[in-house]
Coordinates of C-alpha atoms in Angstrom, one line a residue:
Chain A
M25 CA -0.1 -0.1 0.1
I26 CA 2.7 2.3 1.0
R27 CA 4.1 2.8 -2.5
D28 CA 0.6 3.6 -3.9
I29 CA 0.5 7.2 -2.4
T30 CA 1.1 9.2 -5.2
I31 CA 0.2 12.7 -3.8
G32 CA 3.7 14.7 -4.3
Q33 CA 4.7 12.5 -7.2
Y34 CA 5.8 14.7 -10.0
Y35 CA 5.1 12.9 -13.4
P36 CA 7.5 14.1 -15.9
A37 CA 5.8 14.7 -19.0
K38 CA 5.8 17.6 -21.7
S39 CA 2.6 19.2 -21.4
V40 CA 1.2 23.0 -21.3
L41 CA 0.0 22.0 -17.8
H42 CA 3.4 21.2 -16.9
R43 CA 4.5 24.7 -18.2
L44 CA 2.2 26.7 -16.5
D45 CA 3.4 29.1 -13.8
P46 CA 3.0 27.3 -10.4
R47 CA 1.1 30.1 -9.1
V48 CA -1.6 29.7 -11.8
K49 CA -1.9 26.2 -10.9
L50 CA -2.1 26.6 -7.0
V51 CA -4.6 29.2 -7.5
S52 CA -6.7 27.5 -10.1
T53 CA -6.5 24.4 -8.0
L54 CA -8.0 26.4 -5.0
L55 CA -10.7 27.8 -7.3
Y56 CA -11.6 24.5 -8.9
L57 CA -11.7 22.9 -5.3
I58 CA -14.3 25.8 -4.3
S59 CA -16.1 25.2 -7.4
L60 CA -16.8 21.8 -6.3
F61 CA -19.2 23.1 -3.7
L62 CA -20.8 25.8 -5.7
F63 CA -23.4 23.6 -7.5
K64 CA -26.0 21.5 -6.4
S65 CA -27.3 19.7 -9.7
I66 CA -26.4 17.4 -12.3
P67 CA -25.3 20.2 -15.1
G68 CA -22.9 21.4 -12.6
Y69 CA -21.4 18.0 -12.3
I70 CA -21.5 17.3 -15.7
M71 CA -19.5 20.6 -16.1
A72 CA -17.2 19.7 -13.4
T73 CA -16.4 16.5 -14.8
L74 CA -16.1 17.6 -18.6
F75 CA -13.5 20.4 -16.9
L76 CA -11.5 18.0 -15.1
F77 CA -11.1 15.5 -18.0
G78 CA -10.4 17.9 -20.1
V79 CA -7.4 19.2 -17.7
I80 CA -6.4 15.5 -17.7
R81 CA -6.2 15.1 -21.3
V82 CA -4.0 18.5 -21.3
S83 CA -2.0 17.1 -18.6
K84 CA -0.9 14.0 -20.6
V85 CA -0.4 12.2 -17.2
P86 CA -2.2 8.6 -17.8
F87 CA -5.3 8.2 -16.3
K88 CA -4.2 4.9 -14.9
H89 CA -1.5 6.7 -13.0
I90 CA -3.9 9.3 -11.6
V91 CA -6.2 6.6 -10.3
K92 CA -3.5 4.5 -8.4
G93 CA -3.4 7.6 -6.2
L94 CA -6.9 7.1 -5.5
R95 CA -6.2 3.8 -3.6
A96 CA -4.7 5.3 -0.8
V97 CA -8.0 7.4 0.2
V98 CA -10.4 4.4 0.0
M99 CA -10.8 4.4 3.4
L100 CA -11.7 7.9 3.7
L101 CA -14.2 7.6 0.8
M102 CA -15.9 4.6 2.6
I103 CA -16.3 6.5 5.7
T104 CA -18.0 9.5 3.9
V105 CA -20.2 6.9 2.0
I106 CA -21.3 5.2 5.1
F107 CA -22.0 8.2 7.3
N108 CA -23.9 10.1 4.3
L109 CA -25.7 6.9 3.5
F110 CA -27.0 5.8 6.8
L111 CA -27.3 9.3 8.8
T112 CA -29.0 11.4 6.1
R113 CA -32.7 11.3 6.6
D114 CA -34.5 12.8 3.5
G115 CA -37.1 11.8 1.2
A116 CA -38.3 8.4 0.4
V117 CA -37.3 5.2 2.7
L118 CA -35.5 2.8 0.5
F119 CA -34.5 0.2 2.9
H120 CA -35.2 -0.4 6.5
K121 CA -33.8 -3.2 8.5
W122 CA -33.3 -2.8 12.4
I123 CA -31.3 0.6 12.8
F124 CA -30.3 1.1 9.6
T125 CA -32.3 3.2 7.2
I126 CA -31.3 4.2 3.7
T127 CA -33.1 7.3 2.3
E128 CA -33.5 8.3 -1.2
G129 CA -31.8 11.7 0.0
G130 CA -29.1 9.9 1.9
L131 CA -28.3 7.8 -1.1
R132 CA -28.2 10.9 -3.2
T133 CA -25.7 12.6 -0.9
A134 CA -23.5 9.9 -0.8
V135 CA -22.8 9.3 -4.3
Y136 CA -22.2 13.1 -4.8
M137 CA -20.1 13.7 -1.8
T138 CA -18.1 10.6 -3.0
I139 CA -17.7 12.3 -6.3
R140 CA -17.1 15.6 -5.0
L141 CA -14.0 13.9 -2.8
I142 CA -12.7 12.0 -6.0
Y143 CA -12.7 15.2 -7.8
L144 CA -11.3 17.0 -5.1
I145 CA -8.4 14.5 -4.6
I146 CA -7.6 13.9 -8.5
G147 CA -7.8 17.8 -9.0
S148 CA -5.2 18.4 -6.3
S149 CA -2.9 15.7 -7.2
L150 CA -3.1 16.9 -10.8
M151 CA -1.5 19.8 -9.5
T152 CA 1.2 17.7 -7.9
F153 CA 1.7 15.6 -10.9
T154 CA 2.4 18.5 -13.4
T155 CA 4.4 20.5 -11.0
T156 CA 7.7 19.6 -9.2
P157 CA 7.6 20.2 -5.6
N158 CA 10.2 22.7 -5.9
E159 CA 8.2 24.9 -8.3
L160 CA 5.2 24.5 -6.1
T161 CA 7.2 25.9 -3.4
D162 CA 8.5 28.5 -5.3
G163 CA 4.7 29.2 -6.1
I164 CA 3.8 29.3 -2.7
E165 CA 6.8 31.4 -1.6
K166 CA 6.2 34.0 -4.4
L167 CA 2.0 34.0 -3.6
L168 CA 2.9 34.5 0.3
Y169 CA 5.6 36.7 -0.3
P170 CA 3.7 39.7 1.0
L171 CA 3.6 38.0 4.5
N172 CA 7.5 38.4 4.8
K173 CA 6.7 42.0 5.9
L174 CA 4.8 40.5 8.8
H175 CA 7.8 38.4 9.8
V176 CA 6.4 35.2 8.6
P177 CA 9.7 33.1 7.4
V178 CA 7.9 32.6 4.2
H179 CA 11.4 31.5 2.4
E180 CA 12.1 29.0 5.4
V181 CA 8.6 27.3 5.3
A182 CA 8.6 26.7 1.7
M183 CA 12.3 25.3 1.9
M184 CA 11.2 23.2 4.6
M185 CA 7.9 22.0 2.4
S186 CA 10.2 21.1 -0.6
I187 CA 12.4 19.0 1.5
A188 CA 9.6 17.1 3.1
L189 CA 8.3 16.6 -0.2
R190 CA 11.6 15.1 -1.5
F191 CA 12.0 12.8 1.6
I192 CA 8.5 11.4 1.5
P193 CA 9.4 8.6 -1.1
I194 CA 12.9 7.8 0.5
L195 CA 11.4 7.6 4.1
L196 CA 8.4 5.4 2.9
E197 CA 10.9 3.0 1.2
E198 CA 12.9 3.2 4.4
T199 CA 9.8 2.2 6.1
D200 CA 9.2 -0.7 4.2
K201 CA 12.8 -2.0 4.9
I202 CA 12.4 -1.5 8.5
M203 CA 9.1 -3.4 8.5
K204 CA 10.6 -6.3 6.6
A205 CA 13.6 -6.1 8.8
Q206 CA 11.4 -6.4 11.9
I207 CA 9.2 -9.1 10.1
A208 CA 12.4 -10.9 9.5
R209 CA 13.2 -11.0 13.5
G210 CA 9.9 -12.4 14.2
A211 CA 8.0 -9.2 14.4
D212 CA 4.2 -9.9 14.1
L213 CA 2.6 -6.7 12.5
E214 CA -0.5 -8.3 11.1
S215 CA -2.5 -10.2 13.9
G216 CA -4.1 -8.7 17.0
N217 CA -6.7 -6.1 17.5
M218 CA -6.0 -2.2 16.7
I219 CA -4.1 -1.4 19.9
Q220 CA -1.9 -4.4 19.4
R221 CA -1.3 -3.8 16.0
A222 CA -0.6 0.0 16.8
K223 CA 1.9 -1.2 19.5
S224 CA 3.7 -3.4 17.2
M225 CA 4.2 -0.1 15.2
I226 CA 6.7 1.1 17.6
P227 CA 9.6 -0.8 16.7
I228 CA 9.2 0.3 13.2
L229 CA 8.7 4.0 14.2
V230 CA 11.5 4.3 16.6
P231 CA 14.4 3.3 14.1
L232 CA 12.5 5.3 11.3
F233 CA 12.7 8.3 13.5
V234 CA 16.3 7.9 14.4
S235 CA 17.1 7.3 10.6
A236 CA 15.2 10.5 9.6
F237 CA 17.1 12.7 12.3
R238 CA 20.2 11.4 10.9
R239 CA 19.3 12.3 7.3
A240 CA 18.1 15.6 8.4
N241 CA 21.5 16.1 9.8
D242 CA 23.4 15.0 6.8
L243 CA 21.1 16.9 4.4
A244 CA 21.8 20.2 6.5
M245 CA 25.3 19.8 6.3
A246 CA 25.2 19.2 2.4
M247 CA 23.0 22.3 2.2
E248 CA 25.6 24.3 4.0
A249 CA 28.6 22.9 2.2
R250 CA 26.6 24.3 -1.1
C251 CA 26.3 27.6 0.3
Y252 CA 22.8 27.7 1.5
R253 CA 22.3 30.7 3.9
G254 CA 18.7 31.5 3.8
G255 CA 16.4 33.3 1.4
E256 CA 18.5 36.5 1.2
G257 CA 20.8 37.2 -2.0
R258 CA 19.4 33.9 -3.5
T259 CA 18.6 33.9 -7.2
K260 CA 16.2 31.4 -8.9
M261 CA 16.8 29.0 -11.6
N262 CA 13.3 29.4 -12.6
P263 CA 12.2 32.8 -11.5
L264 CA 8.3 33.3 -11.6
H265 CA 7.1 35.4 -14.6
Y266 CA 3.4 35.2 -15.6
K267 CA 3.3 34.6 -19.5
T268 CA 0.5 34.8 -22.0
R269 CA -0.3 31.0 -21.3
D270 CA -0.6 31.8 -17.6
R271 CA -3.1 34.8 -18.2
I272 CA -5.0 32.3 -20.6
A273 CA -5.2 29.6 -18.0
Y274 CA -6.3 32.2 -15.4
I275 CA -9.3 33.3 -17.9
V276 CA -10.1 29.6 -18.6
V277 CA -10.4 28.7 -14.9
I278 CA -12.4 31.9 -13.9
V279 CA -14.5 31.5 -16.8
Y280 CA -15.2 27.7 -15.7
V281 CA -15.9 28.9 -12.1
I282 CA -18.4 31.3 -13.1
G283 CA -20.0 28.9 -15.7
V284 CA -20.4 26.3 -13.2
F285 CA -21.8 28.6 -10.5
F286 CA -24.5 29.8 -13.2
V287 CA -25.3 26.3 -14.5
G288 CA -25.4 24.5 -11.4
R289 CA -27.7 27.3 -10.0
Y290 CA -30.0 28.3 -13.0
V291 CA -30.3 25.5 -15.7
P292 CA -33.2 23.9 -14.7
L293 CA -32.2 20.2 -15.8
G294 CA -32.1 17.1 -13.7
I295 CA -32.5 16.5 -9.7
W296 CA -31.7 19.3 -7.1
I297 CA -30.0 17.9 -4.2
F298 CA -29.9 19.0 -0.5
Chain B
M27 CA 54.3 23.4 -8.9
G28 CA 51.2 25.6 -9.1
R29 CA 49.4 27.7 -6.2
T30 CA 48.9 26.0 -3.1
M31 CA 45.3 24.9 -2.9
I32 CA 44.7 23.5 0.6
Q33 CA 47.0 23.9 3.4
T34 CA 47.0 23.0 7.2
E35 CA 49.3 23.8 10.0
K36 CA 49.3 21.6 13.1
L37 CA 45.6 21.3 12.7
I38 CA 43.9 20.2 15.9
Y39 CA 40.2 19.5 16.4
E40 CA 39.0 18.5 19.8
Y41 CA 35.5 17.8 20.9
E42 CA 34.2 17.3 24.2
R43 CA 33.1 14.0 25.3
R44 CA 29.9 14.0 27.5
D45 CA 28.3 11.6 29.9
E46 CA 24.8 10.6 29.9
E47 CA 23.3 13.7 31.6
G48 CA 25.5 15.9 29.4
N49 CA 28.2 16.8 31.4
V50 CA 31.9 17.3 29.9
V51 CA 33.6 14.3 31.1
G52 CA 36.9 14.9 28.8
T53 CA 38.1 16.1 25.1
S54 CA 38.9 13.8 22.4
R55 CA 41.3 14.8 19.8
A56 CA 39.9 13.6 16.4
I57 CA 42.7 15.2 14.6
D58 CA 46.1 15.8 16.1
R59 CA 48.9 18.3 14.7
V60 CA 48.0 17.5 11.0
D61 CA 50.3 19.2 8.3
L62 CA 49.0 18.9 4.7
E63 CA 49.5 20.3 1.7
A64 CA 47.6 20.0 -1.8
V65 CA 48.8 22.2 -4.8
E66 CA 46.5 23.2 -7.5
G67 CA 45.4 20.5 -10.0
Q68 CA 46.9 18.0 -8.0
F69 CA 44.7 14.7 -7.1
I70 CA 45.5 14.1 -3.2
A71 CA 44.2 11.1 -1.4
I72 CA 43.5 10.6 2.3
L73 CA 43.3 7.0 3.3
G74 CA 42.5 5.9 6.9
H75 CA 40.6 3.2 8.7
N76 CA 37.1 4.2 10.3
G77 CA 37.5 6.5 13.0
S78 CA 40.9 7.8 12.1
G79 CA 39.7 11.4 11.5
K80 CA 39.8 11.6 7.7
S81 CA 36.1 12.7 7.6
T82 CA 36.6 15.1 10.2
L83 CA 39.6 16.4 8.2
A84 CA 37.5 16.7 5.2
K85 CA 35.0 18.9 7.1
H86 CA 37.5 21.2 7.9
M87 CA 38.3 21.9 4.3
N88 CA 34.6 23.0 3.7
A89 CA 34.6 25.0 7.0
I90 CA 31.6 22.9 8.3
L91 CA 34.0 22.2 11.1
V92 CA 36.6 24.8 12.3
P93 CA 40.0 23.9 14.0
T94 CA 40.3 24.2 17.8
G95 CA 43.9 24.5 17.0
G96 CA 46.2 25.4 14.4
T97 CA 45.4 26.6 11.1
M98 CA 43.5 25.6 7.7
W99 CA 43.9 27.6 4.7
V100 CA 41.8 26.8 1.4
D101 CA 42.9 29.0 -1.5
G102 CA 44.9 31.3 0.7
R103 CA 41.8 31.9 3.0
N104 CA 41.9 31.1 6.7
T105 CA 38.7 29.2 7.4
K106 CA 38.5 30.6 11.0
E107 CA 37.7 33.9 9.6
L108 CA 34.0 34.1 9.5
E109 CA 33.5 36.8 6.4
E110 CA 35.3 34.2 4.5
L111 CA 33.3 31.4 5.2
W112 CA 31.3 31.4 2.0
N113 CA 34.3 32.1 -0.1
V114 CA 35.9 28.9 1.5
R115 CA 32.9 27.1 0.7
Q116 CA 32.6 27.9 -2.9
S117 CA 36.2 27.4 -3.6
A118 CA 36.1 23.8 -1.8
G119 CA 33.1 22.1 -3.0
M120 CA 32.4 18.8 -1.0
V121 CA 30.5 15.5 -2.0
F122 CA 29.5 13.2 0.9
Q123 CA 29.2 9.4 1.3
N124 CA 25.4 9.1 1.4
P125 CA 23.9 9.9 -2.3
D126 CA 20.3 10.2 -0.9
N127 CA 21.1 12.5 1.9
Q128 CA 23.0 15.4 -0.1
I129 CA 20.3 15.8 -2.9
I130 CA 18.3 18.5 -2.4
G131 CA 16.2 18.8 -5.8
T132 CA 13.1 16.7 -6.8
V133 CA 14.7 16.9 -10.2
V134 CA 18.1 16.3 -11.2
E135 CA 18.6 19.7 -13.1
E136 CA 16.8 21.5 -10.1
D137 CA 19.6 19.8 -7.4
V138 CA 22.6 20.8 -9.6
G139 CA 21.1 24.5 -10.0
F140 CA 20.8 24.6 -5.9
G141 CA 24.7 25.7 -5.6
P142 CA 24.6 28.4 -8.2
E143 CA 21.1 29.7 -6.9
N144 CA 22.6 30.3 -3.2
L145 CA 25.7 31.8 -4.7
G146 CA 23.2 34.2 -6.3
V147 CA 24.2 33.7 -10.1
P148 CA 22.1 35.3 -12.3
T149 CA 19.3 33.0 -14.1
D150 CA 20.7 32.5 -17.5
E151 CA 24.2 31.5 -16.1
I152 CA 22.8 28.9 -13.8
W153 CA 21.3 27.2 -16.5
K154 CA 24.4 27.4 -18.6
R155 CA 26.2 25.8 -15.6
V156 CA 23.8 23.4 -14.9
E157 CA 24.2 22.1 -18.6
E158 CA 27.8 22.2 -18.6
S159 CA 28.4 20.4 -15.2
L160 CA 25.7 17.8 -16.0
K161 CA 27.4 17.1 -19.5
A162 CA 30.7 17.0 -17.6
V163 CA 29.4 14.3 -15.3
G164 CA 27.9 12.4 -18.4
M165 CA 24.4 12.6 -16.7
I166 CA 22.9 15.4 -19.5
S167 CA 20.4 12.6 -20.5
Y168 CA 18.8 12.3 -16.9
R169 CA 18.5 16.2 -16.5
H170 CA 14.6 15.6 -16.2
H171 CA 14.8 12.5 -14.0
S172 CA 13.7 12.2 -10.2
P173 CA 16.8 11.7 -8.4
N174 CA 15.0 8.5 -6.7
K175 CA 14.9 6.7 -9.7
L176 CA 18.7 6.8 -10.3
S177 CA 21.2 4.3 -9.1
G178 CA 23.8 5.2 -6.3
G179 CA 26.5 5.9 -8.9
Q180 CA 24.5 8.1 -10.6
K181 CA 23.2 9.9 -7.9
Q182 CA 26.7 10.4 -6.8
R183 CA 27.5 12.0 -10.3
V184 CA 24.6 14.2 -9.9
A185 CA 25.9 15.3 -6.5
I186 CA 29.3 16.1 -7.8
A187 CA 27.7 18.0 -11.1
G188 CA 26.1 20.0 -8.2
V189 CA 29.4 20.8 -7.0
V190 CA 31.1 21.4 -10.2
A191 CA 28.2 23.9 -11.1
M192 CA 29.5 26.1 -8.2
E193 CA 32.7 26.3 -10.2
P194 CA 35.2 25.3 -7.1
K195 CA 38.7 25.1 -7.5
C196 CA 38.9 22.1 -5.5
I197 CA 36.5 19.4 -4.9
V198 CA 36.9 17.2 -1.7
L199 CA 35.1 13.8 -1.8
D200 CA 34.4 12.3 1.5
E201 CA 33.9 8.6 1.0
P202 CA 32.1 9.2 -2.1
T203 CA 32.0 5.3 -3.0
A204 CA 31.6 3.9 0.5
M205 CA 27.8 3.1 -0.3
L206 CA 28.3 2.1 -4.0
D207 CA 28.4 -1.2 -5.7
P208 CA 31.7 -1.8 -7.8
V209 CA 30.0 -0.8 -11.0
G210 CA 28.9 2.8 -9.3
R211 CA 32.3 2.9 -7.8
K212 CA 34.1 2.8 -10.9
E213 CA 31.5 5.2 -12.4
V214 CA 32.4 7.7 -9.9
L215 CA 35.9 7.4 -9.8
K216 CA 35.9 7.9 -13.7
T217 CA 34.0 11.0 -13.5
V218 CA 36.2 12.6 -10.9
Q219 CA 39.2 11.4 -12.9
K220 CA 37.7 13.2 -16.1
L221 CA 36.9 16.4 -14.4
R222 CA 40.3 16.5 -13.3
E223 CA 41.7 16.2 -16.6
K224 CA 39.3 18.7 -18.2
K225 CA 38.9 21.2 -15.7
G226 CA 42.2 21.0 -13.7
V227 CA 40.2 21.2 -10.3
T228 CA 42.3 20.1 -7.4
V229 CA 40.7 16.8 -6.0
I230 CA 40.9 15.5 -2.3
L231 CA 39.7 12.0 -2.4
I232 CA 39.0 10.4 0.9
T233 CA 38.6 7.0 1.0
H234 CA 39.4 3.5 2.7
Y235 CA 39.4 1.5 -0.5
M236 CA 43.2 1.3 -1.6
E237 CA 42.5 0.7 -5.4
E238 CA 41.1 4.0 -5.7
V239 CA 44.1 6.0 -4.8
I240 CA 46.7 4.2 -7.1
D241 CA 46.4 7.3 -9.5
A242 CA 47.0 9.8 -6.9
D243 CA 49.7 12.7 -6.9
K244 CA 50.2 11.9 -3.0
I245 CA 48.9 9.8 -0.6
Y246 CA 48.3 10.8 3.3
V247 CA 47.5 7.8 5.4
M248 CA 45.8 8.8 8.8
D249 CA 45.2 6.6 11.9
H250 CA 43.8 7.9 15.3
G251 CA 43.8 11.5 14.1
H252 CA 47.7 11.8 13.0
I253 CA 49.0 11.4 9.7
V254 CA 51.0 8.1 10.0
M255 CA 52.5 7.9 6.2
E256 CA 52.6 10.2 3.0
G257 CA 54.0 10.0 -0.2
T258 CA 53.5 8.9 -3.6
P259 CA 51.4 5.8 -4.3
K260 CA 54.7 3.7 -5.1
E261 CA 56.0 4.9 -1.7
I262 CA 53.2 4.0 0.2
F263 CA 52.5 0.8 -1.4
S264 CA 56.1 -0.5 -1.1
R265 CA 55.3 -0.5 2.8
V266 CA 52.6 -3.3 2.9
D267 CA 53.4 -4.5 6.5
E268 CA 52.8 -0.9 7.8
L269 CA 49.6 -0.5 5.8
K270 CA 48.3 -3.7 7.1
S271 CA 49.0 -2.3 10.8
Y272 CA 46.6 0.7 10.1
R273 CA 44.1 -1.9 9.1
L274 CA 44.0 -1.0 5.6
D275 CA 43.6 -3.5 2.6
V276 CA 46.5 -3.4 0.1
P277 CA 45.5 -4.0 -3.2
Q278 CA 45.5 -7.6 -4.4
V279 CA 48.6 -7.2 -7.0
T280 CA 50.3 -5.3 -4.6
L281 CA 49.9 -8.0 -1.7
L282 CA 50.8 -10.8 -4.2
A283 CA 53.8 -8.7 -5.4
D284 CA 54.8 -8.3 -1.8
E285 CA 54.4 -12.1 -1.0
L286 CA 56.4 -13.3 -4.3
K287 CA 59.3 -10.8 -3.3
K288 CA 59.4 -12.1 0.3
R289 CA 59.8 -15.5 -1.2
G290 CA 62.8 -14.5 -3.1
L291 CA 61.6 -13.4 -6.4
A292 CA 63.5 -10.2 -7.8
I293 CA 60.3 -8.1 -8.1
P294 CA 60.4 -4.3 -7.3
E295 CA 58.6 -3.0 -4.4
G296 CA 55.2 -0.8 -4.7
I297 CA 53.6 -2.6 -7.4
L298 CA 50.3 -1.0 -8.4
R299 CA 48.9 -2.5 -11.4
K300 CA 48.3 -5.9 -12.8
E301 CA 49.9 -5.3 -16.1
E302 CA 53.1 -4.0 -14.2
L303 CA 53.5 -7.1 -12.2
V304 CA 52.9 -9.3 -15.2
N305 CA 55.8 -7.4 -17.0
Y306 CA 58.0 -7.9 -14.1
L307 CA 57.1 -11.8 -13.8
C308 CA 57.9 -12.1 -17.9
Q309 CA 61.4 -10.7 -17.5
L310 CA 62.1 -13.3 -14.9
D311 CA 64.0 -16.6 -16.2

């Protein structure tokens, strides 16, 4: 399961989406996430779906690769489905047994919430697929730069984020290795109830933390050796400047958001939910 | 002889030993009165067993550690002077042992650009340098790859490119091959050799693999913080028994030649290469 988490994993390809300014992608992702909650009807969903698929096509990231990232959040999706399905009481009762009741409204909410969540995750992972973490943090750094005047250490936070992202796959691999090593020594990670299983994680977490600290130490030294001294006086390999394609992308996204808002609200087609 | 690149005079590095409560119980000397000199363009090797102080010495060349006694000059700059710190670090680039823990970027070229970015090099110039240094280490075709997908030897070459992009006069490699397989080890050493020939950089290689140092201009052998032997590879390798006493493995050819010599064959001392030994053996009647 560990290797299936694809969030934070850059997928190298040559597409317009890859070349866009990270600030555009950040703002657009945020707008897209908000847009998912702006409509309540089927036309809205159709529009959001079309837009998402359009973006996926443009991104040149294989669909399979994107779906793989969803596997990690199956649990979260299940919980959402179950809660919405059984706890929403709205409309005609479709199924009733003992304490379980499924209503028409509940079913609809469950389905729509699941779709929203999936779109939410795909939308945000599309950003991370097409943007290298460094670009991403560059974008965040530049977007949040005004906060620097309020003595918020924007550069430092951005640097920490990009390093954290870089080390996620390494630490995951390490976890895997430690797990295998402990299993080889007779550690039982599979059986027992939740508490016992949580306890059996300790012999994995302790060495993992030790190694993470050691790595952090090494990396800090390597960074210093390469003359890293904070954000001041640093130039950028990829300085951020908006280009025509970035402006076009902003317009496309804003048009989509406005469109989805009006279509979702005023096109009298299909079922209304909530 | 060219200019002196790195010079130490009676270099001492002491650290405090502490007990479990953190009280100082004494001081240990990791480096004890080391005198060393590297001239521009030279290939200097520092050999030593684990705990001999060779890595500590390497960290002094980059001003990561500052001597507690004696002096260290890098390209004429005293590493103790705080205002020279960044100049020292730029003139002596450092490559570390663990390839994973020194790559900062998530894409090869971003990582190579990290050093120049820190130096405040203009953007166009950064790209030029990144391209040049990736070419110099033969990794240009991997420029858009993620470092996680590279082999150990390739990662180490990227790390070297990251240092080269800062245009140092001297590259210090602190056991760059210790975590690599034989193929990766050869890759890295070849890259270093090529860099030296093409760019004329001074190379300081710290290692405990004797095979890696036979091309060195000068070898220093360290043990317990002291320099115990120094000389050309030929001089060093002719003292097989002494090397063994410092727990260093002599290359097989040298060992064989030494054993044969002890049995009375007329072979000179300090044979470093297989071909050399074969030549001498063929000349015997």
